[in-house]
């Protein structure tokens, strides 16, 4: 038997990108679909993006922006080291808090800390940032010894996460690490929406396909620029795939 699983995350208020990914997933008709969080933040369409996930009942993990907006926190939990990024992150949080409906905030507060399941003889653990913290960045070029320590404590065969907005997949310490990239705010130089399709077959290594979907970037960038309180920087980010 073969099982196919769709994984996506980091929509960040980009409803057009989210619609494109959901349409692509529908066309693939996977056995299961999961969302790793960060529905809101940065983009100009937080309520529309939340509605797309809510109406489908997709099992969804809480990202740091979902936490910040859902609980009306004063910090986005972005853990930025660059002062400019940190300031823009806070601008994004406050703007998104101000426009997200109370009903949607209530929904964000119900999102899961993580998801675990077994399929085709393998254990899967889904998180937003890392098994340790929702806002920990697991970049591909992280010190291998650090990734090995995380693998040793992850208690899983496959660890799937988002948060960095840069897709990658690699086996570390016997654990398959998969970052599904970002639907609404890629940072790998490709502005198309990213998601991952996993194919599981007993006795065969997990097949990971990183998919990209085109969408109306110009419309979403224009919506950001038309929203008082959102930096123009966010529009340029989605136009360039995070490279300036």
Coordinates of C-alpha atoms in Angstrom, one line a residue:
X1 CA 0.0 0.0 0.0
X2 CA 1.1 3.5 -0.8
X3 CA 0.2 6.6 1.3
X4 CA 0.5 10.2 0.0
X5 CA 0.6 13.1 2.4
X6 CA 0.5 16.9 1.6
X7 CA 2.3 19.3 3.9
X8 CA 2.3 23.1 3.8
X9 CA 2.9 26.0 6.1
X10 CA 3.7 29.7 6.5
X11 CA 0.9 31.2 4.4
X12 CA 1.3 34.6 6.3
X13 CA -1.8 36.3 5.2
X14 CA -1.3 35.5 1.5
X15 CA -4.7 34.2 0.4
X16 CA -3.9 33.9 -3.3
X17 CA -0.8 31.8 -2.7
X18 CA -2.9 29.6 -0.2
X19 CA -5.6 29.2 -2.8
X20 CA -3.1 28.1 -5.4
X21 CA -1.5 25.5 -3.1
X22 CA -4.9 24.1 -1.9
X23 CA -6.0 23.7 -5.6
X24 CA -2.7 21.9 -6.4
X25 CA -3.3 19.6 -3.3
X26 CA -6.9 18.9 -4.4
X27 CA -5.6 17.9 -7.8
X28 CA -3.2 15.4 -6.2
X29 CA -5.9 13.9 -4.0
X30 CA -3.5 12.9 -1.2
X31 CA -4.6 10.6 1.6
X32 CA -4.0 13.3 4.3
X33 CA -3.2 17.0 4.4
X34 CA -1.5 18.9 7.3
X35 CA -0.7 22.5 7.9
X36 CA 2.3 23.5 10.0
X37 CA 1.1 27.0 10.9
X38 CA 1.7 30.7 10.6
X39 CA -1.5 31.4 8.8
X40 CA -1.1 35.2 9.6
X41 CA 1.5 37.9 9.7
X42 CA 3.2 40.0 7.0
X43 CA 0.5 39.6 4.3
X44 CA -2.6 41.8 3.9
X45 CA -5.3 39.0 3.9
X46 CA -5.1 37.3 7.3
X47 CA -8.9 36.7 7.7
X48 CA -9.3 35.4 4.2
X49 CA -6.3 33.0 4.7
X50 CA -7.6 31.7 8.0
X51 CA -11.0 31.1 6.4
X52 CA -9.4 28.9 3.7
X53 CA -7.9 26.6 6.3
X54 CA -10.9 26.7 8.8
X55 CA -13.5 25.8 6.2
X56 CA -11.6 22.7 5.1
X57 CA -10.9 21.5 8.7
X58 CA -7.2 20.8 7.9
X59 CA -5.3 19.7 11.0
X60 CA -3.1 22.7 11.8
X61 CA -0.2 23.5 14.1
X62 CA 0.2 26.8 15.9
X63 CA 3.0 29.0 14.5
X64 CA 4.6 31.9 16.4
X65 CA 2.5 34.4 14.5
X66 CA -0.7 32.4 15.2
X67 CA 0.2 32.5 18.8
X68 CA 1.1 36.2 18.8
X69 CA -2.1 37.3 17.0
X70 CA -4.4 34.8 18.6
X71 CA -3.4 35.7 22.1
X72 CA -2.8 39.5 21.3
X73 CA 0.8 39.2 22.5
X74 CA 3.2 42.1 22.2
X75 CA 6.0 40.0 20.6
X76 CA 5.8 38.0 17.3
X77 CA 8.2 35.4 18.6
X78 CA 10.2 35.8 15.4
X79 CA 13.6 35.7 17.2
X80 CA 15.1 38.0 14.5
X81 CA 18.7 39.0 15.0
X82 CA 18.6 41.9 12.6
X83 CA 17.2 45.1 14.1
X84 CA 15.3 46.0 10.9
X85 CA 13.7 42.7 10.6
X86 CA 12.7 42.7 14.2
X87 CA 11.1 46.1 13.9
X88 CA 9.2 45.1 10.8
X89 CA 8.1 41.9 12.5
X90 CA 6.6 43.9 15.3
X91 CA 4.8 46.2 12.8
X92 CA 3.4 43.2 11.1
X93 CA 2.2 41.7 14.4
X94 CA 0.4 44.9 15.6
X95 CA -1.2 45.5 12.2
X96 CA -2.4 41.9 12.0
X97 CA -3.7 41.9 15.5
X98 CA -5.7 45.1 14.6
X99 CA -7.5 43.6 11.6
X100 CA -7.9 39.9 12.5
X101 CA -11.5 39.2 13.7
X102 CA -12.1 38.0 17.2
X103 CA -13.6 34.8 15.7
X104 CA -10.4 34.1 13.8
X105 CA -8.3 34.9 16.9
X106 CA -10.3 32.3 18.8
X107 CA -9.7 29.8 16.1
X108 CA -5.9 30.5 16.1
X109 CA -5.9 29.9 19.9
X110 CA -7.2 26.3 19.2
X111 CA -4.3 25.3 16.9
X112 CA -2.2 22.3 18.0
X113 CA 1.3 22.4 19.5
X114 CA 2.4 19.5 17.3
X115 CA 1.0 16.5 15.4
X116 CA 2.2 12.9 15.6
X117 CA 1.1 9.9 13.6
X118 CA 2.3 6.6 12.1
X119 CA 2.1 5.6 8.5
X120 CA 3.5 2.7 6.5
X121 CA 5.6 1.7 9.4
X122 CA 7.2 5.1 10.1
X123 CA 6.7 7.6 12.9
X124 CA 6.0 11.2 11.9
X125 CA 6.3 14.3 14.0
X126 CA 5.1 17.6 12.7
X127 CA 6.1 20.9 14.4
X128 CA 6.2 24.6 13.3
X129 CA 9.8 25.5 14.2
X130 CA 11.5 22.5 16.0
X131 CA 10.5 19.9 18.6
X132 CA 12.0 22.2 21.2
X133 CA 10.4 25.6 20.4
X134 CA 7.8 26.8 17.9
X135 CA 10.1 29.7 16.9
X136 CA 13.5 27.8 16.6
X137 CA 14.9 28.0 13.1
X138 CA 16.2 24.8 11.6
X139 CA 18.2 25.9 8.6
X140 CA 19.8 23.4 6.3
X141 CA 23.3 24.8 7.0
X142 CA 22.9 24.6 10.8
X143 CA 25.8 23.0 12.6
X144 CA 25.4 19.2 11.9
X145 CA 26.2 18.4 15.5
X146 CA 23.2 20.6 16.6
X147 CA 20.9 18.8 14.1
X148 CA 22.1 15.5 15.3
X149 CA 21.3 16.4 18.9
X150 CA 17.8 17.4 17.8
X151 CA 17.4 14.1 15.9
X152 CA 18.5 12.1 18.9
X153 CA 15.7 13.7 21.0
X154 CA 13.0 13.9 18.4
X155 CA 11.6 10.4 19.1
X156 CA 10.5 10.0 15.4
X157 CA 11.6 8.7 12.1
X158 CA 10.5 11.7 10.1
X159 CA 10.6 15.3 11.5
X160 CA 8.6 17.8 9.4
X161 CA 8.7 21.6 10.1
X162 CA 8.5 25.1 8.5
X163 CA 9.3 28.5 9.9
X164 CA 12.5 29.2 8.0
X165 CA 10.6 29.6 4.6
X166 CA 13.4 27.7 2.9
X167 CA 12.6 24.1 1.8
X168 CA 15.1 21.3 2.3
X169 CA 15.2 17.6 3.1
X170 CA 18.0 15.5 4.5
X171 CA 18.6 12.5 6.8
X172 CA 20.3 13.4 10.0
X173 CA 21.2 11.0 12.7
X174 CA 18.8 8.4 11.3
X175 CA 15.9 10.9 11.2
X176 CA 14.6 12.4 7.9
X177 CA 14.4 16.2 8.3
X178 CA 11.9 17.9 6.0
X179 CA 11.3 21.6 5.7
X180 CA 8.3 22.3 3.5
X181 CA 9.2 25.9 2.7
X182 CA 6.6 28.7 2.7
X183 CA 3.3 29.1 0.9
X184 CA 3.0 32.9 1.2
X185 CA 6.5 34.3 1.9
X186 CA 9.3 32.2 0.4
X187 CA 12.9 33.2 1.2
X188 CA 14.8 31.0 -1.2
X189 CA 14.6 33.3 -4.2
X190 CA 11.6 31.6 -5.9
X191 CA 8.4 33.7 -5.4
X192 CA 6.2 30.7 -6.2
X193 CA 4.2 29.2 -3.3
X194 CA 6.0 26.1 -1.8
X195 CA 4.6 22.9 -0.3
X196 CA 5.7 19.3 0.0
X197 CA 4.2 16.0 -1.2
X198 CA 5.3 12.8 0.6
X199 CA 4.9 9.3 -0.9
X200 CA 5.2 6.5 1.6
X201 CA 5.6 2.9 0.5
X202 CA 6.5 0.0 2.9
X203 CA 10.1 -0.9 2.8
X204 CA 11.1 2.1 0.7
X205 CA 12.6 5.4 1.8
X206 CA 10.1 8.3 2.0
X207 CA 9.9 10.1 -1.3
X208 CA 9.8 13.9 -0.8
X209 CA 8.7 16.2 -3.7
X210 CA 9.1 19.9 -3.2
X211 CA 6.3 21.5 -5.2
X212 CA 6.0 25.2 -6.4
X213 CA 2.8 26.9 -7.5
X214 CA 2.5 30.2 -9.4
X215 CA -0.1 32.7 -8.2
X216 CA -1.0 36.3 -8.6
X217 CA 2.0 37.8 -6.8
X218 CA 1.3 41.3 -8.1
X219 CA -2.2 41.4 -6.6
X220 CA -0.9 40.3 -3.2
X221 CA 1.9 42.8 -3.3
X222 CA -0.5 45.6 -4.2
X223 CA -2.7 44.6 -1.3
X224 CA 0.2 45.0 1.1
X225 CA 1.1 48.4 -0.4
X226 CA -2.5 49.5 0.0
X227 CA -2.6 48.5 3.7
X228 CA -1.6 51.4 5.9
X229 CA 0.7 50.0 8.6
X230 CA 2.4 47.3 6.5
X231 CA 5.9 48.1 5.3
X232 CA 6.5 48.1 1.5
X233 CA 9.3 45.7 2.3
X234 CA 6.8 42.9 2.7
X235 CA 5.5 43.4 -0.9
X236 CA 9.1 43.4 -2.3
X237 CA 9.7 40.2 -0.3
X238 CA 7.0 38.2 -2.1
X239 CA 7.9 39.7 -5.4
X240 CA 11.5 38.6 -5.2
X241 CA 11.2 35.4 -3.2
X242 CA 12.9 37.0 -0.2
X243 CA 16.0 38.1 -2.1
X244 CA 16.6 41.8 -2.6

